[in-house]
Coordinates of C-alpha atoms and ligand atoms in Angstrom, one line a residue:
X1 CA 117.0 66.6 85.2
X2 CA 113.9 64.5 85.3
X3 CA 110.5 65.7 84.2
X4 CA 108.9 67.0 81.1
X5 CA 111.1 70.1 80.5
X6 CA 113.8 68.2 78.6
X7 CA 111.4 66.6 76.1
X8 CA 108.4 68.9 75.8
X9 CA 110.2 72.2 76.1
X10 CA 108.1 73.9 78.7
X11 CA 108.5 72.7 82.3
X12 CA 105.8 70.9 84.2
X13 CA 104.5 72.6 87.3
X14 CA 102.7 71.1 90.3
X15 CA 100.6 73.2 92.7
X16 CA 100.2 71.3 95.9
X17 CA 97.4 72.9 98.0
X18 CA 95.7 74.3 95.0
X19 CA 92.3 74.5 96.8
X20 CA 93.5 76.6 99.8
X21 CA 93.6 80.4 100.4
X22 CA 97.1 80.7 98.9
X23 CA 96.5 78.1 96.2
X24 CA 93.4 79.9 95.0
X25 CA 95.4 83.1 94.5
X26 CA 98.2 81.1 92.9
X27 CA 95.9 79.8 90.2
X28 CA 94.9 83.4 89.4
X29 CA 98.5 84.6 89.3
X30 CA 99.5 81.7 87.1
X31 CA 96.7 82.7 84.7
X32 CA 97.9 86.3 84.6
X33 CA 101.7 85.9 84.3
X34 CA 103.8 84.9 81.3
X35 CA 102.7 81.4 80.3
X36 CA 106.1 79.7 80.8
X37 CA 104.7 76.4 82.0
X38 CA 103.7 73.2 80.1
X39 CA 101.3 71.1 82.2
X40 CA 100.1 72.6 85.4
X41 CA 99.1 69.8 87.7
X42 CA 96.8 70.6 90.7
X43 CA 97.2 68.6 93.9
X44 CA 95.4 68.7 97.2
X45 CA 94.2 66.3 99.9
X46 CA 92.1 63.2 99.0
X47 CA 89.1 65.3 100.1
X48 CA 89.4 67.5 97.0
X49 CA 90.4 64.8 94.5
X50 CA 88.1 65.1 91.4
X51 CA 87.2 68.7 92.0
X52 CA 87.7 70.9 88.9
X53 CA 89.5 74.3 89.2
X54 CA 90.2 76.9 86.6
X55 CA 93.8 77.8 85.7
X56 CA 94.8 79.7 82.5
X57 CA 91.2 79.6 81.4
X58 CA 91.0 75.8 81.5
X59 CA 89.3 73.4 83.9
X60 CA 91.9 71.1 85.5
X61 CA 91.0 68.2 87.8
X62 CA 92.5 68.1 91.3
X63 CA 94.5 64.9 92.1
X64 CA 95.2 63.6 95.6
X65 CA 98.6 64.0 97.1
X66 CA 100.6 60.8 96.4
X67 CA 104.2 59.9 95.2
X68 CA 102.9 59.3 91.7
X69 CA 101.5 62.8 91.5
X70 CA 105.0 64.1 91.1
X71 CA 105.8 61.9 88.1
X72 CA 107.4 64.2 85.5
X73 CA 107.1 67.3 87.6
X74 CA 110.0 69.9 87.2
X75 CA 108.9 72.4 89.8
X76 CA 106.5 71.7 92.7
X77 CA 105.0 74.6 94.7
X78 CA 103.8 73.6 98.1
X79 CA 101.0 75.8 99.6
X80 CA 100.0 73.3 102.4
X81 CA 100.3 73.2 106.2
X82 CA 103.8 72.8 107.7
X83 CA 103.4 69.1 108.5
X84 CA 102.3 68.2 105.0
X85 CA 105.2 70.1 103.5
X86 CA 107.7 68.5 106.0
X87 CA 106.6 65.1 104.9
X88 CA 106.0 65.5 101.2
X89 CA 108.5 68.2 100.0
X90 CA 111.5 65.8 100.3
X91 CA 109.5 63.1 98.5
X92 CA 108.8 65.5 95.6
X93 CA 112.5 66.6 95.6
X94 CA 113.6 62.9 95.6
X95 CA 111.5 62.4 92.4
X96 CA 113.4 65.2 90.7
X97 CA 111.2 68.2 91.2
X98 CA 112.6 71.5 92.6
X99 CA 110.3 72.4 95.5
X100 CA 109.3 75.9 96.3
X101 CA 107.7 75.7 99.7
X102 CA 105.4 78.3 101.2
X103 CA 105.1 76.7 104.6
X104 CA 107.3 77.3 107.7
X105 CA 108.7 73.8 107.6
X106 CA 112.1 74.5 106.0
X107 CA 112.6 78.3 106.2
X108 CA 115.3 78.2 108.9
X109 CA 117.0 75.0 107.6
X110 CA 120.6 76.1 106.8
X111 CA 120.5 73.8 103.7
X112 CA 117.4 75.5 102.3
X113 CA 117.6 79.0 100.8
X114 CA 115.0 81.6 101.8
X115 CA 114.4 83.6 98.7
X116 CA 112.9 87.0 97.7
X117 CA 113.7 87.5 94.0
X118 CA 114.0 91.3 94.4
X119 CA 116.4 90.9 97.3
X120 CA 118.5 87.7 97.1
X121 CA 117.7 85.9 93.9
X122 CA 121.3 84.4 93.8
X123 CA 120.4 82.3 96.9
X124 CA 117.9 80.2 94.9
X125 CA 120.8 78.5 93.1
X126 CA 122.3 76.9 96.3
X127 CA 119.6 74.3 97.2
X128 CA 121.3 71.1 98.4
X129 CA 118.0 69.5 99.5
X130 CA 116.3 70.5 96.2
X131 CA 114.0 72.8 98.3
X132 CA 113.7 76.6 98.2
X133 CA 111.6 78.2 101.0
X134 CA 109.3 81.2 100.6
X135 CA 109.2 83.6 103.6
X136 CA 106.3 84.1 105.9
X137 CA 103.7 86.6 104.7
X138 CA 104.5 89.2 107.4
X139 CA 108.2 89.3 106.6
X140 CA 107.4 89.4 102.8
X141 CA 105.1 92.3 103.3
X142 CA 108.0 94.6 104.2
X143 CA 111.2 92.9 103.0
X144 CA 111.4 94.2 99.5
X145 CA 111.3 97.8 100.7
X146 CA 113.6 97.1 103.6
X147 CA 116.1 95.3 101.3
X148 CA 116.2 98.3 99.0
X149 CA 116.9 100.7 101.9
X150 CA 119.4 98.3 103.4
X151 CA 121.3 98.1 100.1
X152 CA 121.8 101.9 100.2
X153 CA 122.1 102.8 103.9
X154 CA 123.0 99.6 105.7
X155 CA 120.4 98.4 108.3
X156 CA 121.6 98.3 111.9
X157 CA 118.2 97.8 113.8
X158 CA 114.5 97.2 113.2
X159 CA 111.5 97.7 115.4
X160 CA 108.3 96.5 113.8
X161 CA 104.6 96.4 114.6
X162 CA 102.4 94.4 112.3
X163 CA 98.7 94.9 111.5
X164 CA 97.8 91.5 110.0
X165 CA 94.8 90.5 108.0
X166 CA 92.5 87.5 108.8
X167 CA 93.5 85.7 105.6
X168 CA 97.0 85.3 107.1
X169 CA 95.3 82.5 109.0
X170 CA 94.0 80.8 105.8
X171 CA 90.5 80.3 104.6
X172 CA 89.4 79.5 108.2
X173 CA 90.6 83.0 109.2
X174 CA 88.5 84.7 106.5
X175 CA 85.4 82.6 107.2
X176 CA 85.7 83.4 110.9
X177 CA 86.1 87.2 110.4
X178 CA 83.2 87.3 108.0
X179 CA 81.0 85.4 110.4
X180 CA 82.0 87.7 113.3
X181 CA 81.3 90.8 111.2
X182 CA 77.8 89.4 110.5
X183 CA 77.2 89.1 114.3
X184 CA 78.2 92.7 115.1
X185 CA 76.9 94.5 112.0
X186 CA 74.3 97.1 112.7
X187 CA 74.6 96.6 116.5
X188 CA 75.8 99.2 119.1
X189 CA 78.3 96.7 120.4
X190 CA 81.7 98.0 121.5
X191 CA 80.6 100.3 124.3
X192 CA 80.8 97.9 127.2
X193 CA 83.7 95.7 128.3
X194 CA 83.1 92.2 127.0
X195 CA 80.0 92.9 125.0
X196 CA 81.8 92.1 121.7
X197 CA 83.3 89.0 123.1
X198 CA 79.9 87.9 124.4
X199 CA 78.2 88.5 121.1
X200 CA 80.8 86.6 119.1
X201 CA 81.3 83.6 121.3
X202 CA 83.8 81.2 119.7
X203 CA 86.4 83.4 117.9
X204 CA 87.6 80.6 115.6
X205 CA 91.3 80.6 114.8
X206 CA 91.9 83.9 116.7
X207 CA 92.6 84.0 120.4
X208 CA 90.0 86.7 120.9
X209 CA 87.2 88.4 118.9
X210 CA 88.5 90.1 115.7
X211 CA 85.4 92.1 114.6
X212 CA 85.4 95.6 116.2
X213 CA 88.7 94.7 117.8
X214 CA 92.5 94.1 117.4
X215 CA 94.2 91.0 118.8
X216 CA 97.9 91.4 119.8
X217 CA 98.8 87.8 119.2
X218 CA 99.4 85.8 116.0
X219 CA 100.9 82.3 115.8
X220 CA 101.6 80.2 118.8
X221 CA 103.2 81.1 122.2
X222 CA 106.9 80.6 122.4
X223 CA 109.6 81.1 125.1
X224 CA 109.6 84.3 127.1
X225 CA 106.2 85.5 125.8
X226 CA 107.1 85.9 122.1
X227 CA 104.9 84.5 119.4
X228 CA 106.0 82.2 116.6
X229 CA 105.0 84.9 114.1
X230 CA 107.2 87.5 115.8
X231 CA 110.1 85.1 115.8
X232 CA 109.6 84.3 112.2
X233 CA 109.8 87.9 111.2
X234 CA 113.0 88.3 113.1
X235 CA 114.7 85.1 112.0
X236 CA 113.6 85.3 108.4
X237 CA 114.5 88.9 107.9
X238 CA 118.0 88.2 109.3
X239 CA 118.4 85.2 106.9
X240 CA 117.2 87.0 103.8
X241 CA 119.3 90.1 104.3
X242 CA 122.3 88.0 105.4
X243 CA 122.5 89.9 108.7
X244 CA 122.5 87.1 111.4
X245 CA 123.1 89.6 114.2
X246 CA 120.6 92.3 113.2
X247 CA 118.7 93.5 116.3
X248 CA 114.9 93.2 115.5
X249 CA 112.0 93.6 117.9
X250 CA 108.6 92.6 116.5
X251 CA 105.0 92.8 117.9
X252 CA 102.4 91.0 115.7
X253 CA 98.8 92.2 115.9
X254 CA 95.8 90.8 114.0
X255 CA 93.3 93.4 112.7
X256 CA 89.8 93.1 111.2
X257 CA 91.0 93.3 107.6
X258 CA 90.3 90.4 105.2
X259 CA 93.5 90.6 103.1
X260 CA 96.5 93.0 103.2
X261 CA 99.2 93.0 105.9
X262 CA 100.5 96.4 107.1
X263 CA 103.6 97.1 109.2
X264 CA 104.8 100.2 111.0
X265 CA 108.6 100.1 110.9
X266 CA 111.3 102.0 112.8
X267 CA 114.5 101.3 110.8
X268 CA 118.0 102.4 112.0
X269 CA 120.9 102.7 109.5
X270 CA 124.7 102.9 109.6
X271 CA 124.6 106.6 108.7
X272 CA 122.4 109.6 108.6
X273 CA 119.4 109.3 106.3
X274 CA 117.0 111.8 104.8
X275 CA 113.4 111.4 103.7
X276 CA 114.3 112.6 100.2
X277 CA 117.1 110.0 99.7
X278 CA 114.7 107.3 101.0
X279 CA 112.0 108.5 98.7
X280 CA 114.4 108.3 95.7
X281 CA 115.4 104.7 96.6
X282 CA 111.8 103.6 97.2
X283 CA 110.4 105.3 94.1
X284 CA 112.8 103.3 91.9
X285 CA 113.1 100.0 93.7
X286 CA 111.7 97.1 91.7
X287 CA 108.5 95.7 93.4
X288 CA 107.9 98.9 95.5
X289 CA 105.4 101.7 95.0
X290 CA 106.0 104.9 97.0
X291 CA 102.7 106.4 98.0
X292 CA 103.6 109.2 100.4
X293 CA 101.8 112.5 100.2
X294 CA 99.9 112.8 103.5
X295 CA 98.9 116.4 102.7
X296 CA 96.8 115.0 99.9
X297 CA 95.6 112.0 102.0
X298 CA 98.0 109.7 100.1
X299 CA 99.3 106.8 102.1
X300 CA 98.8 103.0 101.6
X301 CA 96.0 101.2 103.4
X302 CA 95.2 97.5 103.1
X303 CA 91.7 98.3 101.6
X304 CA 93.5 100.1 98.7
X305 CA 96.3 97.7 98.0
X306 CA 94.5 94.3 98.2
X307 CA 94.8 92.4 95.0
X308 CA 97.9 94.3 93.9
X309 CA 101.5 92.9 93.5
X310 CA 103.9 95.5 94.9
X311 CA 104.9 96.6 98.4
X312 CA 103.4 100.0 99.1
X313 CA 105.3 102.4 101.3
X314 CA 104.2 105.7 102.8
X315 CA 104.4 107.9 105.9
X316 CA 108.2 108.1 105.5
X317 CA 109.6 110.3 108.3
X318 CA 113.0 110.8 109.8
X319 CA 113.0 109.8 113.5
X320 CA 112.7 112.9 115.6
X321 CA 115.4 111.7 118.0
X322 CA 117.7 109.9 115.7
X323 CA 119.1 111.2 112.4
X324 CA 120.1 107.7 111.4
X325 CA 116.5 106.3 111.7
X326 CA 113.4 106.3 109.6
X327 CA 109.8 105.6 110.5
X328 CA 107.6 104.2 107.7
X329 CA 104.3 102.4 107.0
X330 CA 104.3 99.5 104.6
X331 CA 101.4 97.6 103.1
X332 CA 101.2 94.5 100.9
X333 CA 98.7 91.8 99.8
X334 CA 99.6 88.9 102.1
X335 CA 98.2 86.3 99.7
X336 CA 100.0 87.8 96.6
X337 CA 103.5 89.1 97.3
X338 CA 103.1 87.7 100.9
X339 CA 102.7 84.1 99.5
X340 CA 101.6 83.1 96.0
X341 CA 103.3 85.8 94.0
X342 CA 106.7 85.4 95.6
X343 CA 106.4 81.6 95.2
X344 CA 105.6 82.1 91.5
X345 CA 108.5 84.4 91.1
X346 CA 110.9 81.9 92.6
X347 CA 109.5 79.1 90.4
X348 CA 110.1 81.4 87.4
X349 CA 113.7 81.9 88.5
X350 CA 114.2 78.1 88.6
X351 CA 112.5 77.7 85.3
X352 CA 114.7 80.3 83.7
X353 CA 117.8 78.6 85.1
X354 CA 116.7 75.3 83.7
X355 CA 115.9 76.8 80.3
X356 CA 119.4 78.2 80.2
X357 CA 121.0 74.7 80.7
Ligands
LIG1 N1 97.4 82.7 104.2 C1 98.6 83.4 104.1 O1 98.6 84.7 104.2 C2 99.9 82.7 104.0 C3 101.0 83.4 103.6 C4 102.2 82.8 103.5 C5 102.3 81.4 103.7 N2 101.2 80.7 104.0 C6 101.4 79.3 104.2 O2 100.9 78.6 103.0 C7 100.4 77.3 103.4 C8 98.9 77.2 103.0 O3 98.2 78.2 103.7 P1 96.7 78.6 103.3 O4 96.4 79.9 104.0 O5 96.4 78.6 101.8 O6 95.9 77.4 104.0 P2 94.5 76.8 103.7 O7 93.6 77.8 103.1 O8 94.1 76.1 105.0 O9 94.7 75.7 102.5 C9 95.5 74.5 102.8 C10 95.7 73.7 101.6 O10 96.5 72.5 101.9 C11 95.8 71.3 101.5 N3 96.0 70.2 102.5 C12 95.7 70.2 103.8 N4 96.1 69.0 104.3 C13 96.5 68.3 103.3 C14 97.0 66.9 103.2 N5 97.1 66.2 104.3 N6 97.4 66.5 102.0 C15 97.3 67.3 100.9 N7 96.9 68.5 100.9 C16 96.5 69.0 102.1 C17 94.3 71.7 101.5 O11 93.6 70.8 100.6 P3 92.1 70.5 100.9 O12 91.3 71.6 100.4 O13 91.9 69.3 100.0 O14 91.9 70.2 102.3 C18 94.4 73.1 100.9 O15 94.6 73.1 99.5 C19 100.6 77.2 104.9 O16 101.8 76.5 105.2 C20 100.7 78.7 105.4 O17 101.4 78.8 106.6 C21 100.0 81.3 104.2

């Protein structure tokens, strides 16, 4: 092992992309969780070098991404665009750091484990490239709950519709939605075809206006009309659950929410299921909160779960036409469990493993 852990005790952590939407939440999470790290080094592009950010109550200067920035680093979290991770994660790994990568660059690489600590923590140990991948935010927003139900009932099929927040498209997505909301606030727009589109003009990173609207497209267009985001949910769910042939149909929809992804899930299992058995599992599963009393108006919504760590589950019903299937609604903070928190949890698994050596 290279890095500071051996000599100074606590391991050195690098946060690459510390200035971005995920990086910003990461610094908050690192400030709240058990203080297991020695130095925390903040890295971003040369544009941000010299900026000071607060982590653990201290101001830390951002350094530019460069090979030397990984000197002495034990664990390097990457919260940067795919192409930056693709180039720099192997460099960090070659300098002795274990990389936990939040981008899509390595998730489907057979030599890179895709890890959710509540579901498949053991996978983190097998990392021949020195890289562990963090799943996509939409997959992560449901997988802890689905993993718990799968462990009990055995999943045989999933049909998923997502309701994804603007911050899933990074800071640019948040800025665009806020700007669009400003353009429509107080107006009577939304009563004529095209009036919202006309008022908003350029819709930024979304392929249509998001304020007063929903957009049934997230990611980029792939073969046969599927989007990259839909294929990620399908492929990553299969990899995490170890079910390579699981039938999964996904439709990803962007909604005018700042942060908090939601998913409506139809899940089919190997045997008959009941709502009470599902409730029992979900009420005790680590990382899951059951919030399911519609008679009292209790069900999760993104506005209520934003800023929280767990996966929230409600509206659990047995399918009317299939005793082996459940319908449920799942919500999670796409920047916390959907990105930064899961990455922090994986990094903690690695740190614990190193501490045990
Ligand atoms: N947003 C989500 O819900 C979410 C969820 C899961 C995973 N992710 C993934 O996490 C990653 C970061 O997403 P984000 O939403 O935080 O993006 P973002 O807000 O656009 O932030 C991007 C970060 O990457 C840095 N960066 C960009 N180009 C760089 C370069 N050439 N060299 C060094 N640093 C560079 C930026 O630094 P500067 O400020 O210096 O430009 C910034 O810190 C992406 O791969 C994304 O797909 C996002």
